[in-house]
Amino acid sequence: MASGAEEFVEADNAEAIITRIEHKSRKIESLLKQSKPVEALKTALEGSPPKTRDERCKSANWIVVHRALMAIKDVDALFSSLDPEYYDILMK
């Protein structure tokens, strides 16, 4: 019965993570409309889901990060100016 409880907790956590990602997505869209793509990417990378096995969380977070990345015209300049912590998150 313990394994069923663990799955339930994981599902609850997944729903909470998805909700946070949706909120983050709205903030990113707002930053992109203000022509602030670098801030949008940093926002996308901040608070990336903790190690979760839930594929929905991983996929939803990737969509948000990808959306911010695609708005950046000069990716080389971005990578050279990105703080190491953000670069590490992006590479993971």
JSON list of C-alpha atoms in Angstrom, two decimals, residues 21-72:
[
{"chain": "A", "resi": 21, "resn": "ILE", "atom": "CA", "xyz": [5.05, 26.12, -15.09]},
{"chain": "A", "resi": 22, "resn": "GLU", "atom": "CA", "xyz": [1.79, 27.54, -16.47]},
{"chain": "A", "resi": 23, "resn": "HIS", "atom": "CA", "xyz": [2.22, 30.64, -14.29]},
{"chain": "A", "resi": 24, "resn": "LYS", "atom": "CA", "xyz": [5.84, 30.95, -15.43]},
{"chain": "A", "resi": 25, "resn": "SER", "atom": "CA", "xyz": [4.71, 30.63, -19.06]},
{"chain": "A", "resi": 26, "resn": "ARG", "atom": "CA", "xyz": [2.38, 33.64, -18.72]},
{"chain": "A", "resi": 27, "resn": "LYS", "atom": "CA", "xyz": [5.20, 35.69, -17.20]},
{"chain": "A", "resi": 28, "resn": "ILE", "atom": "CA", "xyz": [7.52, 34.69, -20.06]},
{"chain": "A", "resi": 29, "resn": "GLU", "atom": "CA", "xyz": [4.96, 35.67, -22.70]},
{"chain": "A", "resi": 30, "resn": "SER", "atom": "CA", "xyz": [4.65, 39.07, -21.01]},
{"chain": "A", "resi": 31, "resn": "LEU", "atom": "CA", "xyz": [8.45, 39.54, -21.06]},
{"chain": "A", "resi": 32, "resn": "LEU", "atom": "CA", "xyz": [8.61, 38.52, -24.72]},
{"chain": "A", "resi": 33, "resn": "LYS", "atom": "CA", "xyz": [5.92, 41.08, -25.61]},
{"chain": "A", "resi": 34, "resn": "GLN", "atom": "CA", "xyz": [8.11, 43.68, -23.89]},
{"chain": "A", "resi": 35, "resn": "SER", "atom": "CA", "xyz": [11.07, 42.59, -26.07]},
{"chain": "A", "resi": 36, "resn": "LYS", "atom": "CA", "xyz": [12.98, 41.15, -23.12]},
{"chain": "A", "resi": 37, "resn": "PRO", "atom": "CA", "xyz": [13.97, 37.70, -24.39]},
{"chain": "A", "resi": 38, "resn": "VAL", "atom": "CA", "xyz": [17.00, 37.24, -22.12]},
{"chain": "A", "resi": 39, "resn": "GLU", "atom": "CA", "xyz": [14.89, 37.96, -19.02]},
{"chain": "A", "resi": 40, "resn": "ALA", "atom": "CA", "xyz": [12.28, 35.55, -20.40]},
{"chain": "A", "resi": 41, "resn": "LEU", "atom": "CA", "xyz": [14.90, 32.80, -20.71]},
{"chain": "A", "resi": 42, "resn": "LYS", "atom": "CA", "xyz": [16.21, 33.40, -17.20]},
{"chain": "A", "resi": 43, "resn": "THR", "atom": "CA", "xyz": [12.64, 33.24, -15.90]},
{"chain": "A", "resi": 44, "resn": "ALA", "atom": "CA", "xyz": [12.11, 29.99, -17.81]},
{"chain": "A", "resi": 45, "resn": "LEU", "atom": "CA", "xyz": [15.23, 28.46, -16.27]},
{"chain": "A", "resi": 46, "resn": "GLU", "atom": "CA", "xyz": [14.56, 29.65, -12.72]},
{"chain": "A", "resi": 47, "resn": "GLY", "atom": "CA", "xyz": [12.72, 27.19, -10.57]},
{"chain": "A", "resi": 48, "resn": "SER", "atom": "CA", "xyz": [13.02, 24.40, -13.11]},
{"chain": "A", "resi": 49, "resn": "PRO", "atom": "CA", "xyz": [11.19, 21.36, -11.81]},
{"chain": "A", "resi": 50, "resn": "PRO", "atom": "CA", "xyz": [13.09, 19.41, -9.21]},
{"chain": "A", "resi": 51, "resn": "LYS", "atom": "CA", "xyz": [14.07, 15.91, -10.17]},
{"chain": "A", "resi": 52, "resn": "THR", "atom": "CA", "xyz": [10.74, 14.43, -11.06]},
{"chain": "A", "resi": 53, "resn": "ARG", "atom": "CA", "xyz": [9.94, 11.31, -13.01]},
{"chain": "A", "resi": 54, "resn": "ASP", "atom": "CA", "xyz": [6.77, 12.85, -14.39]},
{"chain": "A", "resi": 55, "resn": "GLU", "atom": "CA", "xyz": [7.21, 13.26, -18.14]},
{"chain": "A", "resi": 56, "resn": "ARG", "atom": "CA", "xyz": [4.43, 15.88, -18.29]},
{"chain": "A", "resi": 57, "resn": "CYS", "atom": "CA", "xyz": [6.48, 18.16, -16.01]},
{"chain": "A", "resi": 58, "resn": "LYS", "atom": "CA", "xyz": [9.64, 17.67, -18.02]},
{"chain": "A", "resi": 59, "resn": "SER", "atom": "CA", "xyz": [7.82, 18.28, -21.29]},
{"chain": "A", "resi": 60, "resn": "ALA", "atom": "CA", "xyz": [5.91, 21.34, -20.06]},
{"chain": "A", "resi": 61, "resn": "ASN", "atom": "CA", "xyz": [9.09, 22.92, -18.72]},
{"chain": "A", "resi": 62, "resn": "TRP", "atom": "CA", "xyz": [10.95, 22.24, -21.98]},
{"chain": "A", "resi": 63, "resn": "ILE", "atom": "CA", "xyz": [8.19, 23.93, -23.98]},
{"chain": "A", "resi": 64, "resn": "VAL", "atom": "CA", "xyz": [8.53, 27.07, -21.83]},
{"chain": "A", "resi": 65, "resn": "VAL", "atom": "CA", "xyz": [12.34, 27.12, -22.12]},
{"chain": "A", "resi": 66, "resn": "HIS", "atom": "CA", "xyz": [12.18, 26.44, -25.87]},
{"chain": "A", "resi": 67, "resn": "ARG", "atom": "CA", "xyz": [9.70, 29.30, -26.39]},
{"chain": "A", "resi": 68, "resn": "ALA", "atom": "CA", "xyz": [12.07, 31.74, -24.66]},
{"chain": "A", "resi": 69, "resn": "LEU", "atom": "CA", "xyz": [15.11, 30.43, -26.57]},
{"chain": "A", "resi": 70, "resn": "MET", "atom": "CA", "xyz": [13.41, 30.81, -29.95]},
{"chain": "A", "resi": 71, "resn": "ALA", "atom": "CA", "xyz": [12.78, 34.50, -29.27]},
{"chain": "A", "resi": 72, "resn": "ILE", "atom": "CA", "xyz": [16.51, 35.20, -28.91]}
]
